[in-house]
Amino acid sequence: MAGYLQDKVVAITGGGRGIGRATALLCAAEGARIVIADYGVAMDGTEPTSAVADEVVAEIVDAGGEAVAVAVDVGSMDGGEAVVSSAVDTWGRIDGAVCVAGILRERMLFNMTEDEFDDVIRVHLKGTFTVFRAASAVMRKQEGGGSLVAFTSGVFALGSTSQANYAAAKGGITSLVYSAALGLDRYGVRANAVAPVARTRMSANVPTELAENGDPEDVAPMVAYLLSDAAADVTGQVYTAVGNKIAVWSQPREERAMWTEGRWTPQAIEVCLPGQIGVNRLPLLDKVKEMRAAAAAGERPNT
Ligand SMILES: NC(=O)c1ccc[n+]([C@@H]2O[C@H](COP(=O)([O-])OP(=O)(O)OC[C@H]3O[C@@H](n4cnc5c(N)ncnc54)[C@H](O)[C@@H]3O)[C@@H](O)[C@H]2O)c1
């Protein structure tokens, strides 16, 4: 019986562990041919090894599937190109590119070093750009177009107290997805983002009890759907996937506006703003206060 993704060629960055691995195993079981692109690094991005990608390829092949490994750093242009050329050289095309690779360097903003900021932006945001760029250049010219899937996080909209670098990268990824969806629509190439929550080594590091959690295997089906022809009309979306819940995020837009004759002055803004357009309070601002109190009392706070 043909699989849900039969014969599609799909490259998955970060496919060696966690959510990327679970996605790769499901897509392979559904008939896709898989590039496992994983640099095999520790959570902070150091100590690369090719063993991590090789192991998942062996798992897929042992189960009767088709896969190749590429142990490159997707934060470099060469790395992104190697991911895509590995698919094209092996199977002649690339139908899906899933950018899951990521690292964490947590620190309060006022203590964060330049390297901690740059490395996180490079792996997440540039690492999505390098693969999207190389993949879309092939997809736009091939029969059937293609599907790009990025990994963001709820922090793209909600913020994060000690992960300004990570939240900024995830915000950038979401904007990249909107722009990719707009620019590539005429070529039959779609772009969407998944905001997951799942028990992996990355989420184990979060110093709070997560209100919702699940396993990497709970996230994989949403990616498989986005890669499939059934999602031909789905582009420019952000979907949460956690446990047995899937949710769609709103498209950010202006909510309220005010106008004046001529040009605004600061004094006139001071008078008009509170009553006319007001403030949209950050949803987590009050929560952060509760979390600080819980931490001070020696408890593990809830998010
Ligand atoms: N786990 C969660 O709850 C959660 C929540 C929100 C967002 N996310 C996002 O989901 C994605 C997957 O997270 P995970 O929890 O499975 O993480 P993970 O640490 O289990 O896996 C990440 C993989 O990416 C690889 N990688 C890191 N840097 C790389 C690079 N430069 N080039 C190639 N590969 C590289 C690592 O070797 C690792 O195998 C990430 O983008 C993460 O930010 C996860």
XYZ file of N, CA and C and ligand atoms in Angstrom, residues 14 16-20 37-41 43 52 72-75 100-103 123-124 151-153 166 170 196-198 200-203, ligand 1:
149
model
N 18.366 18.827 11.655
C 18.109 18.433 13.047
C 17.398 17.088 13.098
N 18.503 14.233 13.457
C 19.194 13.204 14.233
C 18.650 12.996 15.630
N 17.912 13.966 16.138
C 17.425 13.858 17.523
C 16.037 14.474 17.646
N 15.395 14.185 18.768
C 14.174 14.905 19.167
C 13.088 14.925 18.098
N 12.547 16.115 17.869
C 11.403 16.268 16.961
C 11.802 15.969 15.512
N 13.013 16.366 15.122
C 13.472 16.099 13.755
C 13.553 14.604 13.479
N 19.833 15.643 7.910
C 20.882 16.664 7.973
C 21.061 17.056 9.430
N 22.104 16.563 10.055
C 22.299 16.881 11.477
C 23.791 16.984 11.763
N 24.157 18.069 12.397
C 25.568 18.327 12.713
C 26.001 17.559 13.970
N 25.031 16.987 14.666
C 25.337 16.145 15.820
C 25.976 16.871 16.981
N 25.468 18.084 17.259
C 26.112 18.913 18.293
C 25.447 18.757 19.664
N 23.784 20.591 23.062
C 22.692 21.552 22.999
C 23.151 22.989 22.799
N 25.396 10.992 14.912
C 23.980 11.233 15.222
C 23.116 11.070 13.964
N 26.261 18.368 8.323
C 26.793 19.718 8.078
C 26.161 20.726 9.023
N 26.817 21.876 9.141
C 26.297 22.998 9.919
C 25.365 23.802 9.015
N 24.074 23.788 9.293
C 23.128 24.489 8.414
C 23.220 26.008 8.547
N 23.972 26.470 9.549
C 24.154 27.913 9.708
C 25.114 28.517 8.702
N 14.450 21.939 11.339
C 14.197 21.689 12.755
C 15.423 22.013 13.611
N 16.607 22.042 13.001
C 17.870 22.184 13.759
C 17.843 23.401 14.670
N 18.350 23.218 15.884
C 18.390 24.353 16.801
C 19.304 24.110 17.980
N 19.705 25.208 18.597
C 20.542 25.154 19.803
C 19.976 26.150 20.818
N 22.208 29.626 13.845
C 21.732 28.250 13.657
C 20.232 28.237 13.321
N 19.429 28.974 14.085
C 17.975 28.919 13.867
C 17.559 29.709 12.625
N 10.633 25.598 11.863
C 10.262 25.406 13.267
C 10.432 26.704 14.029
N 9.298 27.198 14.561
C 9.327 28.372 15.405
C 8.961 27.923 16.815
N 8.468 28.814 17.641
C 8.071 28.511 19.018
C 7.096 29.598 19.432
N 16.984 33.483 21.358
C 16.145 32.406 20.803
C 14.798 32.965 20.324
N 13.263 33.025 16.582
C 11.978 32.410 16.228
C 11.036 33.446 15.605
N 6.217 23.814 18.148
C 5.947 22.587 18.905
C 6.184 22.770 20.394
N 5.682 21.849 21.178
C 6.194 21.627 22.532
C 6.312 20.116 22.658
N 7.471 19.631 23.093
C 7.654 18.182 23.216
C 8.796 17.888 24.162
N 12.028 16.779 24.934
C 13.313 16.480 24.294
C 14.383 17.024 25.233
N 15.633 16.880 24.846
C 16.693 17.423 25.701
C 16.572 18.952 25.788
N 16.013 19.564 24.707
C 15.901 21.026 24.714
C 14.868 21.496 25.730
N 13.687 20.870 25.741
C 12.649 21.323 26.672
C 12.974 20.898 28.101
N 11.229 20.671 22.390
C 10.373 21.683 22.550
O 9.527 21.703 23.461
C 10.420 22.847 21.599
C 9.605 23.978 21.872
C 9.603 25.032 20.966
C 10.383 24.955 19.821
N 11.175 23.851 19.586
C 11.985 23.833 18.369
O 11.886 22.569 17.734
C 13.134 22.260 17.102
C 13.630 20.897 17.555
O 13.885 20.910 18.924
P 14.235 19.585 19.756
O 13.624 19.810 21.081
O 13.895 18.369 18.963
O 15.832 19.762 19.891
P 17.033 18.680 20.004
O 18.121 19.358 20.715
O 16.517 17.379 20.521
O 17.459 18.460 18.470
C 18.042 19.477 17.704
C 18.959 18.840 16.676
O 19.507 19.901 15.868
C 20.865 19.580 15.583
N 21.613 20.803 15.256
C 21.942 21.810 16.109
N 22.664 22.743 15.476
C 22.801 22.336 14.184
C 23.425 22.889 13.033
N 24.097 24.054 13.104
N 23.352 22.208 11.859
C 22.689 21.029 11.797
N 22.098 20.454 12.859
C 22.138 21.093 14.038
C 21.380 18.926 16.860
O 22.545 18.133 16.602
C 20.162 18.107 17.314
O 20.234 16.764 16.853
C 14.078 23.414 17.429
O 14.092 24.342 16.368
C 13.458 24.025 18.658
O 13.811 25.373 18.820
C 11.215 22.809 20.449
